Amino acid sequence: MPDSIDKRILKVEFGLEALRVKERDSDERKVTENVFDNATLKTLYHLSNSGYIEALGGPISTGKEANVFYAIGKGDRELAVKIYRISSSNFKAILGYIVGDHRFENVKRTKRDLIFAWARKEFQNLLRAQNVGVRVPEPIIVERNVLVMEFIGEDGIASPHLRDVKLVREDGEKIFEEMIEFMRRLYQDAGMVHGDLSEYNILIGPQNEPVIIDMGQGVLTSHYRSREFLERDIENVVGFFRRYGVKATKREILRRITDNNQ
Ligand SMILES: Nc1ncnc2c1ncn2[C@@H]1O[C@H](COP(=O)(O)OP(=O)(O)OP(=O)(O)O)[C@@H](O)[C@H]1O
Ligand SMILES: [Mg+2]
């Protein structure tokens, strides 16, 4: 094995080792073990060997179905690596994210294959959103249950959730308008609905700009539940921005997003 590759793997391994030590001290050891089953480790090594991941850092978030890690990629680029958990995930929930999406009709209904499909689905949704000018983390590569994307933040510090930032009223109104435009573009230009939009899945970037994340639940407008999901997204967003004085009704916003004469 050439020296450089060896070093890269060591760096990745170092990240994993640091993580294990860190989590052993907390009560989350089990979570860590579940994330890095042998198959996931192999995928991480492969991404390292192919040059996508130079070094893997600590966890940014440990969620229900996936964990997100900080990493460094080609040219020292900061990355976020989302690892969908295979072993401890809920089969029914995962099936629900794939059923009704014609892009994944032919996927085998085993838990593993559904999770891989789900990761690919998030990758494709991010790409679709990016292509119509919606600010999302740039998707870089997806392999099995590992999704590599642009890191939203600076110098290893992830941008905060919309929920956790204090904005002056005008900035709140401005971000609300940007969000409605993003939702309109998603719906009309990309033909999709986020499906899990809320103040938890919107990050506020360094220039005070909203960045939409967590697109695994996104569905095409042809999906049998797309209208229900859109209405729920609107309810969450409109409801949240009331604190910044936004008075628009859900109906008005629904019309702005779905009416193609606007
Ligand atoms: N590209 C990114 N850059 C920076 N931070 C990110 C990025 N992607 C995700 N995060 C952080 O990781 C958290 C979890 O990511 P995400 O929402 O995609 O996963 P999730 O499994 O759905 O988590 P949850 O169940 O908590 O919503 C986010 O809330 C955000 O804080
Ligand atoms: Mg989320």
Short mmCIF file of C-alpha atoms and ligand atoms in Angstrom, two decimals:
data_model
loop_
_atom_site.label_atom_id
_atom_site.label_comp_id
_atom_site.label_asym_id
_atom_site.label_seq_id
_atom_site.Cartn_x
_atom_site.Cartn_y
_atom_site.Cartn_z
CA MET A 1 0.00 0.00 0.00
CA PRO A 2 1.46 3.39 -0.91
CA ASP A 3 2.46 5.56 2.01
CA SER A 4 0.00 8.35 1.31
CA ILE A 5 -3.02 6.02 1.33
CA ASP A 6 -1.79 4.36 4.48
CA LYS A 7 -1.59 7.75 6.17
CA ARG A 8 -5.07 8.68 5.06
CA ILE A 9 -6.54 5.49 6.46
CA LEU A 10 -4.70 6.03 9.69
CA LYS A 11 -6.17 9.48 9.86
CA VAL A 12 -9.66 8.11 9.35
CA GLU A 13 -9.01 5.40 11.89
CA PHE A 14 -7.77 8.04 14.28
CA GLY A 15 -11.05 9.88 13.93
CA LEU A 16 -12.98 6.72 14.70
CA GLU A 17 -10.76 5.86 17.62
CA ALA A 18 -11.09 9.35 19.08
CA LEU A 19 -14.82 9.05 18.73
CA ARG A 20 -14.94 5.70 20.49
CA VAL A 21 -12.91 6.98 23.38
CA LYS A 22 -15.07 10.04 23.62
CA GLU A 23 -18.28 8.11 23.56
CA ARG A 24 -17.09 5.43 25.92
CA ASP A 25 -17.00 8.14 28.55
CA SER A 26 -20.59 8.99 27.92
CA ASP A 27 -23.50 6.60 27.85
CA GLU A 28 -23.58 6.48 24.09
CA ARG A 29 -21.17 3.66 23.47
CA LYS A 30 -23.90 1.50 22.03
CA VAL A 31 -24.81 4.13 19.47
CA THR A 32 -21.21 4.31 18.27
CA GLU A 33 -20.94 0.57 17.94
CA ASN A 34 -24.12 0.52 15.93
CA VAL A 35 -22.99 3.24 13.56
CA PHE A 36 -19.68 1.69 12.74
CA ASP A 37 -20.53 -1.86 11.96
CA ASN A 38 -17.93 -3.56 9.80
CA ALA A 39 -19.74 -2.79 6.56
CA THR A 40 -19.87 0.92 7.41
CA LEU A 41 -16.18 0.92 8.33
CA LYS A 42 -15.40 -0.68 4.98
CA THR A 43 -17.39 2.02 3.20
CA LEU A 44 -15.54 4.74 5.11
CA TYR A 45 -12.19 3.18 4.22
CA HIS A 46 -13.24 2.98 0.60
CA LEU A 47 -14.22 6.66 0.59
CA SER A 48 -10.88 7.41 2.20
CA ASN A 49 -8.98 5.35 -0.37
CA SER A 50 -10.82 7.10 -3.18
CA GLY A 51 -9.76 10.46 -1.77
CA TYR A 52 -13.20 11.72 -0.76
CA ILE A 53 -12.45 11.72 2.94
CA GLU A 54 -9.00 12.73 4.15
CA ALA A 55 -9.77 12.70 7.84
CA LEU A 56 -12.83 11.98 9.89
CA GLY A 57 -13.59 14.17 12.88
CA GLY A 58 -16.03 14.03 15.74
CA PRO A 59 -19.84 13.79 15.65
CA ILE A 60 -21.88 16.88 14.82
CA SER A 61 -25.12 15.15 15.64
CA THR A 62 -26.39 11.76 16.75
CA GLY A 63 -29.96 11.45 15.53
CA LYS A 64 -32.60 8.75 15.48
CA GLU A 65 -31.80 7.16 12.14
CA ALA A 66 -28.47 8.74 11.21
CA ASN A 67 -25.36 10.31 12.66
CA VAL A 68 -23.50 13.25 11.14
CA PHE A 69 -19.72 13.64 11.42
CA TYR A 70 -17.31 16.40 10.60
CA ALA A 71 -14.63 15.49 8.07
CA ILE A 72 -11.93 16.93 5.84
CA GLY A 73 -11.93 16.14 2.14
CA LYS A 74 -9.94 16.93 -1.01
CA GLY A 75 -8.09 20.25 -0.85
CA ASP A 76 -8.80 20.54 2.87
CA ARG A 77 -12.46 21.13 2.19
CA GLU A 78 -14.68 20.85 5.25
CA LEU A 79 -17.31 18.13 4.93
CA ALA A 80 -20.30 16.68 6.70
CA VAL A 81 -20.61 12.90 6.53
CA LYS A 82 -24.07 11.53 7.24
CA ILE A 83 -24.09 7.87 8.18
CA TYR A 84 -27.46 6.16 8.15
CA ARG A 85 -27.60 3.55 10.86
CA ILE A 86 -28.23 0.04 9.60
CA SER A 87 -28.72 -2.08 12.70
CA SER A 88 -30.78 0.08 15.03
CA SER A 89 -33.10 1.62 12.49
CA ASN A 90 -36.81 1.05 12.34
CA PHE A 91 -37.77 -1.01 9.30
CA LYS A 92 -41.31 0.35 9.05
CA ALA A 93 -40.17 3.96 9.27
CA ILE A 94 -37.54 3.45 6.58
CA LEU A 95 -40.02 1.66 4.32
CA GLY A 96 -42.31 4.68 4.69
CA TYR A 97 -39.61 6.98 3.27
CA ILE A 98 -39.28 4.89 0.12
CA VAL A 99 -42.83 3.68 -0.62
CA GLY A 100 -44.65 5.76 -3.23
CA ASP A 101 -41.44 7.14 -4.75
CA HIS A 102 -41.26 5.81 -8.29
CA ARG A 103 -37.51 6.47 -8.38
CA PHE A 104 -37.05 3.58 -5.97
CA GLU A 105 -39.79 1.18 -7.09
CA ASN A 106 -37.37 -1.65 -7.82
CA VAL A 107 -35.45 -1.59 -4.58
CA LYS A 108 -35.47 -4.87 -2.65
CA ARG A 109 -37.51 -4.64 0.53
CA THR A 110 -34.73 -5.66 2.89
CA LYS A 111 -33.78 -3.21 5.61
CA ARG A 112 -30.26 -2.83 4.27
CA ASP A 113 -31.34 -2.11 0.71
CA LEU A 114 -34.01 0.31 1.87
CA ILE A 115 -31.46 2.25 3.91
CA PHE A 116 -29.07 2.42 0.96
CA ALA A 117 -31.98 3.65 -1.18
CA TRP A 118 -32.84 6.23 1.45
CA ALA A 119 -29.28 7.58 1.44
CA ARG A 120 -29.37 7.74 -2.39
CA LYS A 121 -32.73 9.45 -2.17
CA GLU A 122 -31.34 12.19 0.07
CA PHE A 123 -28.39 12.62 -2.29
CA GLN A 124 -30.68 12.95 -5.33
CA ASN A 125 -33.01 15.33 -3.50
CA LEU A 126 -30.10 17.57 -2.52
CA LEU A 127 -28.93 17.59 -6.13
CA ARG A 128 -32.39 18.42 -7.42
CA ALA A 129 -32.71 21.27 -4.95
CA GLN A 130 -29.27 22.60 -5.77
CA ASN A 131 -30.06 22.52 -9.49
CA VAL A 132 -32.97 24.93 -9.06
CA GLY A 133 -30.98 27.37 -6.94
CA VAL A 134 -32.15 26.30 -3.50
CA ARG A 135 -29.36 26.63 -0.93
CA VAL A 136 -28.61 23.16 0.45
CA PRO A 137 -25.34 21.41 1.34
CA GLU A 138 -23.72 20.43 -1.96
CA PRO A 139 -23.95 16.65 -2.27
CA ILE A 140 -20.54 15.13 -3.07
CA ILE A 141 -20.92 11.36 -3.07
CA VAL A 142 -23.16 8.66 -1.68
CA GLU A 143 -21.97 5.12 -1.11
CA ARG A 144 -24.15 2.51 0.56
CA ASN A 145 -25.29 4.14 3.85
CA VAL A 146 -22.77 7.01 3.81
CA LEU A 147 -23.55 10.42 2.31
CA VAL A 148 -20.75 12.97 1.94
CA MET A 149 -21.74 16.62 1.55
CA GLU A 150 -20.58 20.18 1.99
CA PHE A 151 -20.18 21.25 5.60
CA ILE A 152 -22.36 24.22 6.49
CA GLY A 153 -20.31 26.25 8.93
CA GLU A 154 -16.81 27.58 9.35
CA ASP A 155 -13.60 26.25 10.88
CA GLY A 156 -15.20 23.13 12.24
CA ILE A 157 -18.12 24.97 13.84
CA ALA A 158 -21.45 23.98 12.30
CA SER A 159 -23.93 26.75 11.56
CA PRO A 160 -26.75 27.02 14.09
CA HIS A 161 -30.32 25.89 13.55
CA LEU A 162 -32.85 28.61 12.74
CA ARG A 163 -34.41 27.73 16.08
CA ASP A 164 -31.31 28.73 17.99
CA VAL A 165 -30.44 32.07 16.40
CA LYS A 166 -31.70 35.42 17.58
CA LEU A 167 -32.59 37.59 14.63
CA VAL A 168 -33.72 41.17 14.41
CA ARG A 169 -37.20 41.46 12.96
CA GLU A 170 -36.07 42.55 9.47
CA ASP A 171 -33.68 39.63 9.16
CA GLY A 172 -36.43 37.29 10.31
CA GLU A 173 -38.77 38.67 7.64
CA LYS A 174 -36.05 38.43 5.00
CA ILE A 175 -35.23 34.83 5.85
CA PHE A 176 -38.94 34.00 5.80
CA GLU A 177 -39.24 35.40 2.27
CA GLU A 178 -36.15 33.46 1.17
CA MET A 179 -37.65 30.27 2.61
CA ILE A 180 -40.92 30.78 0.74
CA GLU A 181 -38.99 31.32 -2.48
CA PHE A 182 -36.98 28.13 -1.82
CA MET A 183 -40.17 26.18 -1.21
CA ARG A 184 -41.69 27.63 -4.38
CA ARG A 185 -38.66 26.66 -6.45
CA LEU A 186 -38.60 23.21 -4.92
CA TYR A 187 -42.27 22.73 -5.77
CA GLN A 188 -42.44 24.35 -9.18
CA ASP A 189 -38.96 23.96 -10.65
CA ALA A 190 -37.75 20.76 -8.97
CA GLY A 191 -41.19 19.12 -8.61
CA MET A 192 -40.66 18.19 -5.00
CA VAL A 193 -41.64 18.85 -1.39
CA HIS A 194 -39.18 18.74 1.52
CA GLY A 195 -41.54 16.89 3.83
CA ASP A 196 -39.72 17.54 7.10
CA LEU A 197 -39.20 21.27 7.02
CA SER A 198 -38.98 23.08 10.32
CA GLU A 199 -36.69 25.37 12.32
CA TYR A 200 -34.59 22.25 13.09
CA ASN A 201 -33.81 21.48 9.45
CA ILE A 202 -32.89 25.01 8.44
CA LEU A 203 -29.38 26.19 9.30
CA ILE A 204 -28.43 29.87 9.30
CA GLY A 205 -25.13 30.24 7.44
CA PRO A 206 -22.33 32.75 8.06
CA GLN A 207 -23.98 35.39 5.85
CA ASN A 208 -27.29 35.03 7.68
CA GLU A 209 -28.62 32.93 4.81
CA PRO A 210 -30.99 30.00 5.30
CA VAL A 211 -29.66 26.59 4.25
CA ILE A 212 -32.11 23.70 4.02
CA ILE A 213 -30.82 20.34 5.26
CA ASP A 214 -32.12 16.82 5.89
CA MET A 215 -33.75 16.05 2.54
CA GLY A 216 -34.16 12.29 2.95
CA GLN A 217 -37.90 12.62 3.47
CA GLY A 218 -38.36 14.77 0.37
CA VAL A 219 -40.94 13.48 -2.11
CA LEU A 220 -41.80 14.29 -5.69
CA THR A 221 -45.01 16.23 -6.28
CA SER A 222 -46.38 13.07 -7.92
CA HIS A 223 -46.18 11.28 -4.55
CA TYR A 224 -49.58 10.40 -3.09
CA ARG A 225 -48.85 12.34 0.13
CA SER A 226 -47.02 15.34 -1.33
CA ARG A 227 -49.87 17.81 -0.68
CA GLU A 228 -50.18 16.73 2.95
CA PHE A 229 -46.40 17.10 3.42
CA LEU A 230 -46.38 20.52 1.74
CA GLU A 231 -49.16 21.77 3.99
CA ARG A 232 -47.32 20.51 7.05
CA ASP A 233 -44.07 22.19 5.93
CA ILE A 234 -45.93 25.47 5.40
CA GLU A 235 -47.59 25.21 8.79
CA ASN A 236 -44.20 24.71 10.49
CA VAL A 237 -42.49 27.55 8.65
CA VAL A 238 -45.34 30.07 8.91
CA GLY A 239 -45.88 29.13 12.55
CA PHE A 240 -42.23 29.63 13.43
CA PHE A 241 -41.88 33.03 11.75
CA ARG A 242 -44.88 34.48 13.61
CA ARG A 243 -42.37 35.44 16.33
CA TYR A 244 -40.74 37.77 13.78
CA GLY A 245 -44.04 39.45 13.04
CA VAL A 246 -44.90 37.49 9.89
CA LYS A 247 -48.66 37.62 9.46
CA ALA A 248 -49.20 35.64 6.25
CA THR A 249 -51.80 32.89 6.44
CA LYS A 250 -51.06 29.29 5.48
CA ARG A 251 -53.54 29.62 2.61
CA GLU A 252 -51.77 32.62 1.14
CA ILE A 253 -48.40 30.92 1.35
CA LEU A 254 -49.77 27.71 -0.15
CA ARG A 255 -51.07 29.76 -3.05
CA ARG A 256 -47.73 31.53 -3.51
CA ILE A 257 -45.88 28.24 -3.58
CA THR A 258 -48.22 26.30 -5.85
CA ASP A 259 -49.59 29.02 -8.14
CA ASN A 260 -47.44 29.15 -11.25
CA ASN A 261 -48.60 32.61 -12.28
CA GLN A 262 -46.72 34.34 -9.47
N1 LIG B 1 -24.08 19.64 5.86
C1 LIG B 1 -24.11 19.90 7.16
N2 LIG B 1 -23.29 20.84 7.69
C2 LIG B 1 -23.32 21.11 9.02
N3 LIG B 1 -24.13 20.49 9.90
C3 LIG B 1 -24.96 19.55 9.43
C4 LIG B 1 -25.00 19.21 8.05
N4 LIG B 1 -25.92 18.24 7.88
C5 LIG B 1 -26.44 17.99 9.09
N5 LIG B 1 -25.88 18.77 10.04
C6 LIG B 1 -26.18 18.78 11.49
O1 LIG B 1 -26.55 17.47 11.88
C7 LIG B 1 -27.90 17.44 12.35
C8 LIG B 1 -28.60 16.17 11.88
O2 LIG B 1 -28.64 16.13 10.47
P1 LIG B 1 -29.96 15.72 9.71
O3 LIG B 1 -31.07 16.59 10.17
O4 LIG B 1 -29.66 15.68 8.26
O5 LIG B 1 -30.12 14.22 10.21
P2 LIG B 1 -31.29 13.47 10.96
O6 LIG B 1 -30.86 12.10 11.18
O7 LIG B 1 -32.56 13.69 10.27
O8 LIG B 1 -31.31 14.14 12.34
P3 LIG B 1 -32.56 14.51 13.18
O9 LIG B 1 -33.30 13.23 13.43
O10 LIG B 1 -31.90 15.11 14.38
O11 LIG B 1 -33.33 15.49 12.33
C9 LIG B 1 -28.52 18.71 11.80
O12 LIG B 1 -29.59 19.15 12.58
C10 LIG B 1 -27.36 19.68 11.80
O13 LIG B 1 -27.17 20.20 13.10
MG MG B 2 -32.86 16.79 10.95
#
